[in-house]
Tab-separated table of C-alpha atoms and ligand atoms in Angstrom:
chain	number	residue	atom	x	y	z
A	1	MET	CA	133.743	195.967	58.086
A	2	ILE	CA	133.739	195.571	61.863
A	3	ARG	CA	130.690	197.341	63.230
A	4	LYS	CA	131.054	199.391	66.369
A	5	LYS	CA	128.629	201.356	68.488
A	6	GLY	CA	128.292	205.116	68.684
A	7	ILE	CA	126.715	207.814	70.814
A	8	LEU	CA	126.223	211.416	69.732
A	9	ILE	CA	125.666	213.948	72.495
A	10	ILE	CA	123.933	217.100	71.224
A	11	LEU	CA	124.387	220.121	73.480
A	12	ASP	CA	121.710	222.461	72.178
A	13	GLY	CA	122.872	226.017	71.485
A	14	LEU	CA	126.280	225.302	73.068
A	15	ALA	CA	128.554	227.611	71.095
A	16	ASP	CA	128.916	231.216	72.246
A	17	ARG	CA	131.002	234.345	71.850
A	18	PRO	CA	133.376	236.160	74.274
A	19	ILE	CA	131.712	237.383	77.477
A	20	PRO	CA	133.383	240.334	79.304
A	21	GLU	CA	132.308	238.992	82.740
A	22	LEU	CA	134.085	235.727	81.924
A	23	ASP	CA	137.442	237.353	81.053
A	24	ASN	CA	136.325	237.521	77.426
A	25	LEU	CA	136.087	233.776	77.266
A	26	THR	CA	132.958	231.917	76.205
A	27	PRO	CA	130.964	229.946	78.816
A	28	LEU	CA	132.414	226.753	77.274
A	29	GLU	CA	135.991	228.066	77.367
A	30	TYR	CA	135.543	229.287	80.953
A	31	ALA	CA	133.991	226.040	82.201
A	32	LYS	CA	136.151	223.323	83.767
A	33	THR	CA	135.455	220.192	81.736
A	34	PRO	CA	138.012	217.500	82.657
A	35	ASN	CA	135.952	214.625	81.234
A	36	PHE	CA	135.199	216.284	77.912
A	37	ASP	CA	138.877	217.335	77.772
A	38	TYR	CA	139.963	213.712	78.206
A	39	LEU	CA	137.825	212.702	75.227
A	40	ILE	CA	139.072	215.650	73.159
A	41	ARG	CA	142.763	214.952	73.945
A	42	ASN	CA	142.263	211.397	72.748
A	43	GLY	CA	139.944	212.206	69.880
A	44	ILE	CA	139.579	214.381	66.823
A	45	SER	CA	137.963	217.819	66.869
A	46	GLY	CA	136.638	220.407	64.486
A	47	LEU	CA	134.021	223.024	63.763
A	48	VAL	CA	130.644	222.078	62.361
A	49	TYR	CA	128.346	224.323	60.361
A	50	PRO	CA	124.715	223.492	61.256
A	51	ALA	CA	123.605	223.990	57.635
A	52	ALA	CA	126.168	226.071	55.725
A	53	PRO	CA	128.443	229.045	56.509
A	54	GLY	CA	126.359	232.120	57.273
A	55	VAL	CA	123.041	230.275	57.494
A	56	ARG	CA	121.243	230.704	60.834
A	57	VAL	CA	119.041	227.764	61.688
A	58	GLY	CA	116.345	226.795	64.151
A	59	THR	CA	116.666	223.735	66.370
A	60	ASP	CA	114.553	221.739	63.887
A	61	VAL	CA	116.967	222.343	60.990
A	62	GLY	CA	120.083	221.963	63.165
A	63	ILE	CA	118.846	218.648	64.547
A	64	LEU	CA	117.856	217.364	61.083
A	65	GLY	CA	121.477	217.855	59.991
A	66	LEU	CA	122.788	215.994	63.037
A	67	PHE	CA	120.504	213.060	62.232
A	68	GLY	CA	122.225	212.867	58.839
A	69	TYR	CA	119.868	214.783	56.574
A	70	ASN	CA	120.723	217.597	54.219
A	71	PRO	CA	118.325	220.204	55.630
A	72	PHE	CA	118.208	222.099	52.324
A	73	LYS	CA	116.650	219.012	50.737
A	74	VAL	CA	114.377	217.476	53.351
A	75	TYR	CA	113.061	220.253	55.594
A	76	TRP	CA	109.394	219.553	56.350
A	77	GLY	CA	108.678	222.773	58.224
A	78	ARG	CA	108.399	222.985	61.988
A	79	GLY	CA	104.658	222.221	62.121
A	80	PRO	CA	104.888	218.677	60.721
A	81	ILE	CA	107.934	217.824	62.859
A	82	GLU	CA	106.158	218.978	66.030
A	83	ALA	CA	102.980	217.118	65.002
A	84	VAL	CA	104.869	213.849	64.529
A	85	GLY	CA	106.707	214.466	67.811
A	86	ALA	CA	103.397	214.999	69.618
A	87	GLY	CA	102.141	211.633	68.350
A	88	LEU	CA	99.736	212.812	65.635
A	89	VAL	CA	99.582	210.862	62.400
A	90	LEU	CA	100.490	212.947	59.378
A	91	ASN	CA	99.220	211.742	56.004
A	92	LYS	CA	100.255	212.844	52.549
A	93	GLY	CA	98.415	216.066	51.705
A	94	ASP	CA	97.830	217.139	55.319
A	95	VAL	CA	99.010	220.564	56.429
A	96	ALA	CA	100.450	220.649	59.957
A	97	VAL	CA	101.051	223.832	61.919
A	98	ARG	CA	102.368	224.871	65.328
A	99	CYS	CA	99.895	226.750	67.490
A	100	ASN	CA	100.052	228.834	70.628
A	101	PHE	CA	97.162	229.240	73.003
A	102	ALA	CA	97.074	233.019	73.317
A	103	THR	CA	95.036	235.766	74.950
A	104	VAL	CA	93.382	238.441	72.803
A	105	ASP	CA	90.835	241.192	73.281
A	106	GLU	CA	87.595	241.308	71.283
A	107	GLU	CA	89.358	242.906	68.343
A	108	PHE	CA	91.953	240.108	68.245
A	109	ARG	CA	94.670	242.330	69.659
A	110	ILE	CA	97.256	240.267	71.510
A	111	ILE	CA	97.290	240.641	75.287
A	112	ASP	CA	99.688	237.698	75.738
A	113	ARG	CA	100.808	235.375	72.946
A	114	ARG	CA	101.364	232.570	75.472
A	115	ALA	CA	98.121	232.926	77.487
A	116	GLY	CA	100.076	233.583	80.684
A	117	ARG	CA	102.174	230.471	79.957
A	118	ILE	CA	99.131	228.337	80.742
A	119	ARG	CA	100.160	225.078	82.417
A	120	SER	CA	96.914	223.199	83.076
A	121	GLY	CA	93.603	222.656	81.356
A	122	THR	CA	94.982	222.741	77.819
A	123	ASN	CA	94.004	219.089	77.282
A	124	GLU	CA	90.347	220.028	77.929
A	125	LEU	CA	90.636	223.037	75.647
A	126	ALA	CA	92.242	220.816	72.985
A	127	LYS	CA	89.374	218.318	73.206
A	128	ALA	CA	86.927	221.118	72.463
A	129	LEU	CA	88.874	221.989	69.301
A	130	ASP	CA	89.844	218.526	68.051
A	131	GLY	CA	87.752	217.382	65.098
A	132	MET	CA	86.668	220.912	64.138
A	133	LYS	CA	84.944	220.934	60.734
A	134	LEU	CA	85.735	223.697	58.278
A	135	ASP	CA	84.457	224.565	54.788
A	136	ASP	CA	85.229	222.181	51.917
A	137	ASP	CA	85.032	219.148	54.249
A	138	VAL	CA	88.354	220.003	55.855
A	139	VAL	CA	88.751	218.564	59.367
A	140	VAL	CA	91.278	219.705	61.979
A	141	ASN	CA	93.047	217.264	64.313
A	142	PHE	CA	94.325	219.137	67.293
A	143	LYS	CA	96.598	218.246	70.191
A	144	GLU	CA	98.026	220.217	73.080
A	145	GLY	CA	101.782	220.270	73.727
A	146	THR	CA	103.713	221.516	76.742
A	147	GLU	CA	102.451	224.733	78.373
A	148	HIS	CA	100.900	227.074	75.760
A	149	ARG	CA	102.031	225.014	72.767
A	150	ALA	CA	99.885	222.868	70.522
A	151	VAL	CA	99.774	221.383	67.036
A	152	ALA	CA	97.020	221.171	64.440
A	153	ILE	CA	96.673	219.053	61.318
A	154	PHE	CA	94.365	220.208	58.521
A	155	ARG	CA	93.071	217.259	56.500
A	156	GLY	CA	91.179	217.592	53.221
A	157	ASN	CA	91.626	217.916	49.502
A	158	GLU	CA	93.827	220.418	47.711
A	159	LEU	CA	95.571	222.029	50.668
A	160	SER	CA	98.895	223.862	50.555
A	161	ALA	CA	101.440	224.863	53.189
A	162	GLU	CA	102.564	227.914	51.195
A	163	ILE	CA	100.896	230.279	53.636
A	164	THR	CA	101.966	232.920	56.135
A	165	ASP	CA	101.816	232.856	59.958
A	166	SER	CA	99.064	234.430	62.035
A	167	ASP	CA	101.452	234.801	64.975
A	168	PRO	CA	102.643	238.438	64.948
A	169	GLY	CA	105.937	237.392	66.612
A	170	ILE	CA	107.794	239.029	69.505
A	171	PRO	CA	106.997	241.591	70.872
A	172	ALA	CA	103.333	240.925	70.172
A	173	GLU	CA	101.430	242.832	72.875
A	174	GLY	CA	98.938	245.275	71.375
A	175	LYS	CA	99.424	243.952	67.836
A	176	LYS	CA	96.531	242.383	65.974
A	177	ILE	CA	96.692	238.728	64.993
A	178	LYS	CA	97.858	238.634	61.393
A	179	GLU	CA	95.522	237.414	58.710
A	180	VAL	CA	96.887	234.225	57.148
A	181	LYS	CA	97.650	234.749	53.451
A	182	ALA	CA	98.989	232.734	50.543
A	183	ILE	CA	102.710	233.405	50.124
A	184	THR	CA	102.040	233.798	46.393
A	185	PRO	CA	98.396	234.874	46.019
A	186	GLY	CA	96.395	233.982	42.910
A	187	PHE	CA	93.385	231.656	43.284
A	188	THR	CA	95.590	228.760	44.304
A	189	PHE	CA	95.310	225.946	46.875
A	190	ALA	CA	97.320	228.224	49.159
A	191	ASP	CA	94.595	230.936	48.990
A	192	LYS	CA	91.997	228.347	49.935
A	193	THR	CA	94.144	227.003	52.787
A	194	ALA	CA	94.760	230.522	54.097
A	195	PHE	CA	90.996	231.130	54.108
A	196	LEU	CA	90.482	227.911	56.095
A	197	PHE	CA	93.228	228.813	58.586
A	198	ASN	CA	91.534	232.164	59.251
A	199	GLN	CA	88.244	230.351	59.694
A	200	PHE	CA	89.933	227.981	62.174
A	201	ILE	CA	91.367	230.880	64.186
A	202	ARG	CA	87.989	232.692	64.370
A	203	LYS	CA	86.206	229.482	65.346
A	204	SER	CA	88.824	228.744	68.013
A	205	TYR	CA	87.962	232.113	69.602
A	206	GLU	CA	84.226	231.323	69.547
A	207	ILE	CA	84.839	227.919	71.171
A	208	LEU	CA	87.470	228.979	73.692
A	209	LYS	CA	86.293	232.377	74.943
A	210	ASN	CA	83.512	230.966	77.156
A	211	HIS	CA	85.010	227.536	77.812
A	212	PRO	CA	84.729	226.514	81.517
A	213	VAL	CA	88.552	226.251	81.787
A	214	ASN	CA	88.800	229.908	80.780
A	215	GLN	CA	85.894	231.019	82.984
A	216	GLU	CA	87.798	229.461	85.884
A	217	ARG	CA	91.035	231.162	84.822
A	218	ILE	CA	89.337	234.580	84.666
A	219	LYS	CA	87.847	233.966	88.126
A	220	ASN	CA	91.385	233.265	89.402
A	221	ASN	CA	92.808	236.375	87.761
A	222	LEU	CA	94.635	234.353	85.114
A	223	LEU	CA	94.692	235.218	81.440
A	224	PRO	CA	92.214	233.119	79.431
A	225	ALA	CA	93.591	230.972	76.602
A	226	ASN	CA	90.918	232.320	74.295
A	227	ILE	CA	92.406	231.915	70.813
A	228	LEU	CA	94.991	230.039	68.779
A	229	ILE	CA	97.731	231.645	66.738
A	230	THR	CA	99.586	229.663	64.094
A	231	ARG	CA	103.079	229.463	62.619
A	232	GLY	CA	105.387	227.115	60.700
A	233	ALA	CA	102.895	225.377	58.395
A	234	GLY	CA	104.310	222.458	56.433
A	235	MET	CA	103.537	219.171	54.734
A	236	LYS	CA	105.009	215.708	54.977
A	237	MET	CA	107.848	214.917	52.597
A	238	LYS	CA	109.038	211.529	51.518
A	239	VAL	CA	112.414	210.956	53.147
A	240	ARG	CA	114.413	207.838	53.729
A	241	LYS	CA	114.786	206.706	57.323
A	242	ILE	CA	118.442	207.140	58.314
A	243	ALA	CA	118.267	204.029	60.530
A	244	GLU	CA	117.120	201.964	57.535
A	245	ARG	CA	119.638	203.507	55.165
A	246	PHE	CA	122.540	202.374	57.373
A	247	ASN	CA	120.792	199.283	58.727
A	248	ILE	CA	121.275	200.302	62.348
A	249	ASN	CA	119.177	200.036	65.494
A	250	ALA	CA	119.091	203.512	66.913
A	251	SER	CA	117.366	205.526	69.595
A	252	ALA	CA	117.201	209.196	70.519
A	253	ILE	CA	116.809	210.486	74.080
A	254	SER	CA	115.272	213.923	74.498
A	255	GLY	CA	112.638	215.859	76.400
A	256	GLU	CA	111.806	218.035	73.409
A	257	THR	CA	108.999	217.375	70.924
A	258	VAL	CA	110.950	218.612	67.910
A	259	VAL	CA	113.767	216.118	68.556
A	260	ILE	CA	111.277	213.306	69.176
A	261	GLY	CA	109.564	214.207	65.864
A	262	ILE	CA	112.835	214.116	63.906
A	263	ALA	CA	113.816	210.852	65.636
A	264	LYS	CA	110.590	209.277	64.358
A	265	ILE	CA	111.183	210.604	60.836
A	266	ALA	CA	114.733	209.173	60.909
A	267	GLY	CA	113.591	205.754	62.192
A	268	PHE	CA	115.192	206.200	65.615
A	269	ASN	CA	113.310	204.904	68.634
A	270	PRO	CA	112.349	208.047	70.593
A	271	VAL	CA	112.963	207.847	74.348
A	272	THR	CA	111.574	210.456	76.687
A	273	LYS	CA	110.841	210.194	80.384
A	274	LYS	CA	109.405	212.327	83.153
A	275	GLY	CA	112.216	214.486	84.483
A	276	MET	CA	113.658	215.228	81.028
A	277	THR	CA	112.515	218.837	80.987
A	278	SER	CA	114.177	220.587	78.036
A	279	ASN	CA	115.658	223.061	80.493
A	280	ILE	CA	118.612	223.358	82.888
A	281	ASP	CA	116.611	221.551	85.582
A	282	THR	CA	116.570	218.383	83.459
A	283	ASP	CA	117.506	215.163	85.259
A	284	LEU	CA	120.997	214.571	83.830
A	285	GLU	CA	121.564	211.471	85.949
A	286	LEU	CA	118.436	209.920	84.444
A	287	LYS	CA	119.518	210.902	80.934
A	288	ILE	CA	122.978	209.357	81.329
A	289	ASN	CA	121.540	206.153	82.835
A	290	VAL	CA	119.005	205.862	80.017
A	291	ALA	CA	121.794	206.509	77.477
A	292	LEU	CA	123.846	203.642	78.949
A	293	GLN	CA	120.822	201.308	78.761
A	294	GLU	CA	120.012	202.356	75.202
A	295	LEU	CA	123.609	201.842	74.130
A	296	GLU	CA	123.419	198.244	75.372
A	297	LYS	CA	120.417	197.604	73.093
A	298	ASN	CA	121.315	199.686	70.052
A	299	ASP	CA	124.083	200.393	67.554
A	300	PHE	CA	123.645	204.128	67.810
A	301	VAL	CA	122.201	206.536	70.379
A	302	ILE	CA	121.583	210.269	70.217
A	303	LEU	CA	121.402	212.085	73.548
A	304	HIS	CA	119.989	215.607	73.336
A	305	ILE	CA	120.477	218.142	76.157
A	306	LYS	CA	118.656	221.451	75.834
A	307	GLY	CA	119.577	223.634	78.849
A	308	THR	CA	122.640	225.249	77.221
A	309	ASP	CA	120.350	226.834	74.618
A	310	ILE	CA	117.887	228.127	77.234
A	311	ALA	CA	120.712	229.819	79.190
A	312	GLY	CA	121.884	231.433	75.922
A	313	HIS	CA	118.414	232.778	75.083
A	314	ASP	CA	118.095	234.115	78.643
A	315	ASN	CA	121.554	235.783	78.484
A	316	GLN	CA	122.769	233.822	81.515
A	317	PRO	CA	126.459	233.083	80.766
A	318	LEU	CA	127.239	231.937	84.321
A	319	LYS	CA	124.304	229.522	84.330
A	320	LYS	CA	125.380	228.251	80.926
A	321	MET	CA	128.937	227.730	82.178
A	322	GLU	CA	127.744	225.939	85.329
A	323	PHE	CA	125.380	223.736	83.355
A	324	ILE	CA	128.247	222.742	81.017
A	325	GLN	CA	130.304	221.785	84.097
A	326	LYS	CA	127.372	219.739	85.416
A	327	ILE	CA	127.060	217.908	82.106
A	328	ASP	CA	130.804	217.240	82.200
A	329	SER	CA	130.535	215.587	85.612
A	330	PHE	CA	127.864	213.228	84.235
A	331	ILE	CA	130.085	212.499	81.227
A	332	GLY	CA	132.521	211.262	83.894
A	333	VAL	CA	129.821	208.886	85.182
A	334	PHE	CA	129.214	207.707	81.620
A	335	LEU	CA	132.936	207.056	81.047
A	336	ASP	CA	133.214	205.067	84.302
A	337	ASN	CA	130.405	202.847	83.065
A	338	ILE	CA	131.931	202.083	79.674
A	339	LYS	CA	135.458	201.505	80.969
A	340	GLY	CA	137.108	198.536	79.285
A	341	LYS	CA	134.811	198.603	76.253
A	342	ASP	CA	136.689	199.523	73.104
A	343	ASP	CA	133.829	199.175	70.638
A	344	ILE	CA	132.203	202.566	71.329
A	345	TYR	CA	132.676	205.941	69.676
A	346	ILE	CA	131.592	209.048	71.544
A	347	ALA	CA	130.784	212.186	69.589
A	348	CYS	CA	129.592	215.582	70.712
A	349	SER	CA	128.180	218.454	68.697
A	350	SER	CA	125.493	221.108	68.754
A	351	ASP	CA	122.549	222.095	66.567
A	352	HIS	CA	123.585	225.784	66.428
A	353	ALA	CA	125.210	228.518	68.488
A	354	THR	CA	123.091	230.539	70.947
A	355	PRO	CA	125.428	233.337	72.130
A	356	CYS	CA	124.231	234.845	75.418
A	357	ARG	CA	124.672	238.447	74.338
A	358	ILE	CA	122.766	237.854	71.094
A	359	ARG	CA	119.974	235.914	72.864
A	360	ASP	CA	119.228	234.106	69.629
A	361	HIS	CA	120.754	231.565	67.269
A	362	THR	CA	123.669	232.602	65.085
A	363	ALA	CA	125.363	230.901	62.133
A	364	ASP	CA	128.694	230.432	63.988
A	365	PRO	CA	130.148	226.957	63.510
A	366	VAL	CA	129.921	224.773	66.623
A	367	PRO	CA	132.786	222.916	68.349
A	368	SER	CA	132.427	219.177	67.790
A	369	PHE	CA	134.551	216.097	68.392
A	370	ILE	CA	134.675	212.341	68.013
A	371	TRP	CA	136.450	210.027	70.440
A	372	GLY	CA	137.323	206.401	69.835
A	373	LYS	CA	140.135	204.021	70.571
A	374	ASP	CA	141.597	203.844	67.052
A	375	LEU	CA	141.374	207.438	65.825
A	376	LEU	CA	144.242	209.584	64.583
A	377	THR	CA	144.244	212.257	67.266
A	378	ASP	CA	144.989	215.945	66.685
A	379	ASN	CA	146.633	218.563	68.899
A	380	VAL	CA	143.460	219.904	70.504
A	381	THR	CA	143.460	219.299	74.252
A	382	SER	CA	140.406	221.004	75.736
A	383	PHE	CA	136.815	221.965	74.966
A	384	GLY	CA	136.304	225.459	73.538
A	385	GLU	CA	135.282	227.302	70.413
A	386	ARG	CA	138.708	228.823	69.673
A	387	ASN	CA	140.673	225.665	70.553
A	388	PHE	CA	138.776	223.808	67.870
A	389	PHE	CA	139.875	226.143	65.046
A	390	SER	CA	142.922	223.914	64.527
A	391	GLY	CA	141.178	220.548	64.951
A	392	GLY	CA	141.763	217.603	62.673
A	393	LEU	CA	138.194	217.440	61.385
A	394	GLY	CA	138.553	220.950	59.959
A	395	LYS	CA	135.312	222.711	59.155
A	396	ILE	CA	132.499	220.468	57.973
A	397	ARG	CA	128.689	220.494	57.864
A	398	SER	CA	126.491	218.745	60.399
A	399	ASN	CA	125.357	215.914	58.103
A	400	GLU	CA	128.996	215.346	57.100
A	401	PHE	CA	129.953	215.187	60.776
A	402	ILE	CA	127.440	212.431	61.518
A	403	LEU	CA	128.475	210.565	58.364
A	404	THR	CA	132.070	210.684	59.610
A	405	LEU	CA	130.956	209.169	62.909
A	406	LEU	CA	128.889	206.480	61.153
A	407	ASP	CA	131.889	205.677	58.967
A	408	PHE	CA	134.115	205.175	62.020
A	409	MET	CA	131.361	202.867	63.298
A	410	GLY	CA	131.689	200.845	60.086
A	411	VAL	CA	128.073	201.176	58.916
A	412	THR	CA	128.435	203.385	55.813
A	413	TYR	CA	128.552	202.259	52.174
A	414	LYS	CA	131.424	202.492	49.758
A	415	LEU	CA	130.989	204.824	46.798
A	416	GLY	CA	132.134	202.842	43.778
A	417	SER	CA	133.457	199.328	43.987
B	1	ZN	ZN1	118.528	224.404	69.385
C-alpha cells in the first residue's frame, strides 16, 4: 500500500440546532465557509455519532473515539485522563480524580465551587497538598491545572475507583459537599477508598484554610481556595497505543489537558504552546502554523480547536458562527501552504454537539468529512448539519470515521488474507 499523510481537525462541540436569530439555521449553516466548502465539494461527507445513537458524551469520550478507540471498551474515567494530561505518572492500581479548588464555609457548605475562578497561587497551594499521607499508607500526588482545576492520584494497596463524587454539581451554592461513598457499599475496597477520599477532603480544608495564599486572597476581598472537591475517579486501563497499532508517527495539537492526556494514551506526541487557550481567543494562526510543521514530520496530525464548544455552552450563536468563519479563513491559509502536494488527506469532525440553546452536549450526530485527491466525491457542496444528511459516508461512529481516514492513508490492516 502507498502510505499517505493525514490531518484530522476536531472542532469541539461544533454541531448545533436551528437558531431563530439565525433564520432557523445553525451557526455552522449560517457561517460563510468557502474553504471548508471547497474541501467538502471535493471530498466525502457524512454524520458521525460520537459514541452511538442517543448516547451523550463528554469531551473525553468523544475525543477517545476520534483517536480510534471504542469508548465503551477503553474509557478510563476523566480523572486518569486529566492526570496523564497534566504530566503525572499513573501506575497500575492508582486512583486518579479531578479536583476543583473551591470555597466553603465552616460547615462545608459551598460558597463557590471554583474559588472565584482562582488564577494565581494554586501552584503554592498544590505544593502544600502534594505528598499528603492518609491512613493505610496511602499517599496523594497532587498537581494544579488551569485556574481552579487540579488532579490528584491516590497511591496505595487495594484501592478502587468505584466511588461517588464529592462535587455537588451545578448549581452548588449553599449545598454541602457530598460525602464520598462506594457505588456498591459492602466492606469492599471501594468503601475503604471512599473513606480515604473523605479524609483527603477534610485534610485539604485544614491545610488550605489558613494558607498564606488564602490569607492574602481574603485581605484582597477574594474568595479563599480553602477546600478541594472531587469528581470523575478512575484507574488506568491497559490499552494499545493507536500510533503503535498502525505503525504511524503522530502528533496532537491542543490547548486542553484532556486532549493532551488522550494523545499520550494513544501514543501521539502532544503539542501545546502558549497562546493555545482552549477558548475562542486561541491563537489560530499559531495552531495552523504548528499543524503545518507537524505534518512535515509526521504521518498523522490531530488539530483540536475548542472555542466552538465554549460558545455553545455560553449560548452565543453569533460568536460561534463568527469563530467558525475565523477558523475557515485559517483553513484557507493551510490550503495555500499544501498546494501542489497530493499525498495529504484532510478530515474534519467533532467530539459531540453543543447546541447553543441547550447549553450542554447532546447526542446529535456531528457533520464530518474527508478530503483527498483520489476520493469518490458525493453531492454535498457546503458545510452544515442538514447538508450532510445525504453524504457519501452515511452515518458512522467516531472510531469508524477515523479508521476510514487511516484506511485512505494506507496504514490499516487487511482482515483475512
Ligand atoms: Zn467537547
